[in-house]
Amino acid sequence: MEIRPCTDDDLAILSSRWKVLGGVHESHHSGQLAGDTTYLVAWRDGEPLGSGVVQWGGCIGPNAREAFPRAVEINHLQVRDEYRSQGVGTALIAAAEQLIGREGMAQAAVGVADDNPRAERLYLGLGYRRTGIVDVSEYSWVSDDGTVQQASERDQLLVKDLA
């Protein structure tokens, strides 16, 4: 498995082999081009397995940002269904942590939705700890039939000291 920042050429492959509605790949790549994020993609034999975003500006949620102003957030971690439970998520987090450490940052943060206990177990197993900090985010997404849906997500913040 190879994990690397998304390139312009990768974007075309992602769009054709891992269809995600709403321009998610393009949005994450755009943030990387602007220097705000690094969009990491896990690959095996030219096939995208999963991805994650390193948010260089810190935590997105206002409560998390206030409580942990120096933490770098890892978010939008996704592993394609057929590649779950094969170490892809763990490898993506490790790659993100290495990148954060190389940039001289000492703390990584992840937000985990209340309805995602599997992700929470993964993060806790990788050394993240609960903080008691909660943020609620509201966002839009496009459903399979092309209609815009509204959603709200309650995320608890987990952090890990890297140094």
PDB file of N, CA and C in Angstrom, residues 114-149:
ATOM      1  N   ASP A 114     -20.861  10.518  17.131  1.00  0.00           N
ATOM      2  CA  ASP A 114     -21.444   9.649  18.154  1.00  0.00           C
ATOM      3  C   ASP A 114     -21.924   8.323  17.584  1.00  0.00           C
ATOM      4  N   ASP A 115     -22.347   8.324  16.324  1.00  0.00           N
ATOM      5  CA  ASP A 115     -22.887   7.100  15.725  1.00  0.00           C
ATOM      6  C   ASP A 115     -21.830   6.283  14.985  1.00  0.00           C
ATOM      7  N   ASN A 116     -20.547   6.494  15.332  1.00  0.00           N
ATOM      8  CA  ASN A 116     -19.474   5.764  14.663  1.00  0.00           C
ATOM      9  C   ASN A 116     -18.544   5.107  15.697  1.00  0.00           C
ATOM     10  N   PRO A 117     -19.050   4.148  16.467  1.00  0.00           N
ATOM     11  CA  PRO A 117     -18.214   3.521  17.500  1.00  0.00           C
ATOM     12  C   PRO A 117     -17.021   2.749  16.927  1.00  0.00           C
ATOM     13  N   ARG A 118     -17.146   2.277  15.716  1.00  0.00           N
ATOM     14  CA  ARG A 118     -16.033   1.542  15.093  1.00  0.00           C
ATOM     15  C   ARG A 118     -14.825   2.466  14.903  1.00  0.00           C
ATOM     16  N   ALA A 119     -15.072   3.680  14.410  1.00  0.00           N
ATOM     17  CA  ALA A 119     -13.985   4.651  14.240  1.00  0.00           C
ATOM     18  C   ALA A 119     -13.410   5.046  15.595  1.00  0.00           C
ATOM     19  N   GLU A 120     -14.285   5.233  16.569  1.00  0.00           N
ATOM     20  CA  GLU A 120     -13.799   5.596  17.907  1.00  0.00           C
ATOM     21  C   GLU A 120     -12.872   4.515  18.457  1.00  0.00           C
ATOM     22  N   ARG A 121     -13.238   3.244  18.298  1.00  0.00           N
ATOM     23  CA  ARG A 121     -12.375   2.143  18.759  1.00  0.00           C
ATOM     24  C   ARG A 121     -11.022   2.188  18.053  1.00  0.00           C
ATOM     25  N   LEU A 122     -11.039   2.463  16.760  1.00  0.00           N
ATOM     26  CA  LEU A 122      -9.789   2.554  16.013  1.00  0.00           C
ATOM     27  C   LEU A 122      -8.903   3.656  16.585  1.00  0.00           C
ATOM     28  N   TYR A 123      -9.458   4.850  16.751  1.00  0.00           N
ATOM     29  CA  TYR A 123      -8.670   5.988  17.239  1.00  0.00           C
ATOM     30  C   TYR A 123      -8.147   5.738  18.652  1.00  0.00           C
ATOM     31  N   LEU A 124      -8.992   5.225  19.531  1.00  0.00           N
ATOM     32  CA  LEU A 124      -8.553   4.940  20.897  1.00  0.00           C
ATOM     33  C   LEU A 124      -7.444   3.896  20.892  1.00  0.00           C
ATOM     34  N   GLY A 125      -7.569   2.896  20.025  1.00  0.00           N
ATOM     35  CA  GLY A 125      -6.544   1.869  19.909  1.00  0.00           C
ATOM     36  C   GLY A 125      -5.221   2.386  19.371  1.00  0.00           C
ATOM     37  N   LEU A 126      -5.278   3.502  18.660  1.00  0.00           N
ATOM     38  CA  LEU A 126      -4.061   4.111  18.108  1.00  0.00           C
ATOM     39  C   LEU A 126      -3.469   5.171  19.036  1.00  0.00           C
ATOM     40  N   GLY A 127      -4.021   5.275  20.244  1.00  0.00           N
ATOM     41  CA  GLY A 127      -3.436   6.176  21.237  1.00  0.00           C
ATOM     42  C   GLY A 127      -4.120   7.518  21.396  1.00  0.00           C
ATOM     43  N   TYR A 128      -5.224   7.735  20.710  1.00  0.00           N
ATOM     44  CA  TYR A 128      -5.972   8.978  20.905  1.00  0.00           C
ATOM     45  C   TYR A 128      -6.737   8.871  22.212  1.00  0.00           C
ATOM     46  N   ARG A 129      -6.993  10.018  22.839  1.00  0.00           N
ATOM     47  CA  ARG A 129      -7.723  10.020  24.101  1.00  0.00           C
ATOM     48  C   ARG A 129      -8.929  10.954  24.011  1.00  0.00           C
ATOM     49  N   ARG A 130      -9.943  10.607  24.751  1.00  0.00           N
ATOM     50  CA  ARG A 130     -11.145  11.433  24.808  1.00  0.00           C
ATOM     51  C   ARG A 130     -10.819  12.749  25.513  1.00  0.00           C
ATOM     52  N   THR A 131     -11.469  13.809  25.074  1.00  0.00           N
ATOM     53  CA  THR A 131     -11.246  15.125  25.681  1.00  0.00           C
ATOM     54  C   THR A 131     -12.491  15.682  26.361  1.00  0.00           C
ATOM     55  N   GLY A 132     -13.649  15.156  26.045  1.00  0.00           N
ATOM     56  CA  GLY A 132     -14.891  15.713  26.558  1.00  0.00           C
ATOM     57  C   GLY A 132     -15.385  16.905  25.752  1.00  0.00           C
ATOM     58  N   ILE A 133     -14.642  17.289  24.726  1.00  0.00           N
ATOM     59  CA  ILE A 133     -15.011  18.422  23.876  1.00  0.00           C
ATOM     60  C   ILE A 133     -15.931  17.917  22.765  1.00  0.00           C
ATOM     61  N   VAL A 134     -17.039  18.609  22.543  1.00  0.00           N
ATOM     62  CA  VAL A 134     -18.010  18.231  21.521  1.00  0.00           C
ATOM     63  C   VAL A 134     -18.314  19.442  20.646  1.00  0.00           C
ATOM     64  N   ASP A 135     -18.399  19.211  19.356  1.00  0.00           N
ATOM     65  CA  ASP A 135     -18.842  20.221  18.393  1.00  0.00           C
ATOM     66  C   ASP A 135     -19.945  19.612  17.547  1.00  0.00           C
ATOM     67  N   VAL A 136     -20.860  20.445  17.111  1.00  0.00           N
ATOM     68  CA  VAL A 136     -21.920  20.018  16.207  1.00  0.00           C
ATOM     69  C   VAL A 136     -21.725  20.752  14.896  1.00  0.00           C
ATOM     70  N   SER A 137     -21.679  20.001  13.808  1.00  0.00           N
ATOM     71  CA  SER A 137     -21.520  20.621  12.490  1.00  0.00           C
ATOM     72  C   SER A 137     -22.753  20.321  11.645  1.00  0.00           C
ATOM     73  N   GLU A 138     -23.096  21.300  10.847  1.00  0.00           N
ATOM     74  CA  GLU A 138     -24.203  21.127   9.905  1.00  0.00           C
ATOM     75  C   GLU A 138     -23.618  21.239   8.510  1.00  0.00           C
ATOM     76  N   TYR A 139     -24.082  20.388   7.620  1.00  0.00           N
ATOM     77  CA  TYR A 139     -23.537  20.365   6.269  1.00  0.00           C
ATOM     78  C   TYR A 139     -24.574  19.855   5.287  1.00  0.00           C
ATOM     79  N   SER A 140     -24.284  20.063   4.024  1.00  0.00           N
ATOM     80  CA  SER A 140     -25.142  19.589   2.945  1.00  0.00           C
ATOM     81  C   SER A 140     -24.420  18.496   2.183  1.00  0.00           C
ATOM     82  N   TRP A 141     -25.174  17.594   1.595  1.00  0.00           N
ATOM     83  CA  TRP A 141     -24.609  16.563   0.728  1.00  0.00           C
ATOM     84  C   TRP A 141     -25.638  16.226  -0.334  1.00  0.00           C
ATOM     85  N   VAL A 142     -25.150  15.615  -1.400  1.00  0.00           N
ATOM     86  CA  VAL A 142     -26.014  15.290  -2.531  1.00  0.00           C
ATOM     87  C   VAL A 142     -26.311  13.797  -2.502  1.00  0.00           C
ATOM     88  N   SER A 143     -27.579  13.441  -2.489  1.00  0.00           N
ATOM     89  CA  SER A 143     -27.985  12.036  -2.449  1.00  0.00           C
ATOM     90  C   SER A 143     -27.871  11.418  -3.837  1.00  0.00           C
ATOM     91  N   ASP A 144     -28.057  10.104  -3.907  1.00  0.00           N
ATOM     92  CA  ASP A 144     -27.945   9.376  -5.173  1.00  0.00           C
ATOM     93  C   ASP A 144     -28.898   9.904  -6.239  1.00  0.00           C
ATOM     94  N   ASP A 145     -30.037  10.425  -5.817  1.00  0.00           N
ATOM     95  CA  ASP A 145     -30.995  10.945  -6.810  1.00  0.00           C
ATOM     96  C   ASP A 145     -30.727  12.406  -7.186  1.00  0.00           C
ATOM     97  N   GLY A 146     -29.633  12.965  -6.655  1.00  0.00           N
ATOM     98  CA  GLY A 146     -29.227  14.323  -7.039  1.00  0.00           C
ATOM     99  C   GLY A 146     -29.811  15.439  -6.194  1.00  0.00           C
ATOM    100  N   THR A 147     -30.595  15.109  -5.172  1.00  0.00           N
ATOM    101  CA  THR A 147     -31.160  16.163  -4.332  1.00  0.00           C
ATOM    102  C   THR A 147     -30.193  16.514  -3.200  1.00  0.00           C
ATOM    103  N   VAL A 148     -30.229  17.769  -2.814  1.00  0.00           N
ATOM    104  CA  VAL A 148     -29.372  18.246  -1.735  1.00  0.00           C
ATOM    105  C   VAL A 148     -30.032  17.916  -0.400  1.00  0.00           C
ATOM    106  N   GLN A 149     -29.277  17.269   0.454  1.00  0.00           N
ATOM    107  CA  GLN A 149     -29.746  16.877   1.781  1.00  0.00           C
ATOM    108  C   GLN A 149     -29.009  17.696   2.840  1.00  0.00           C
TER     109      GLN A 149
END
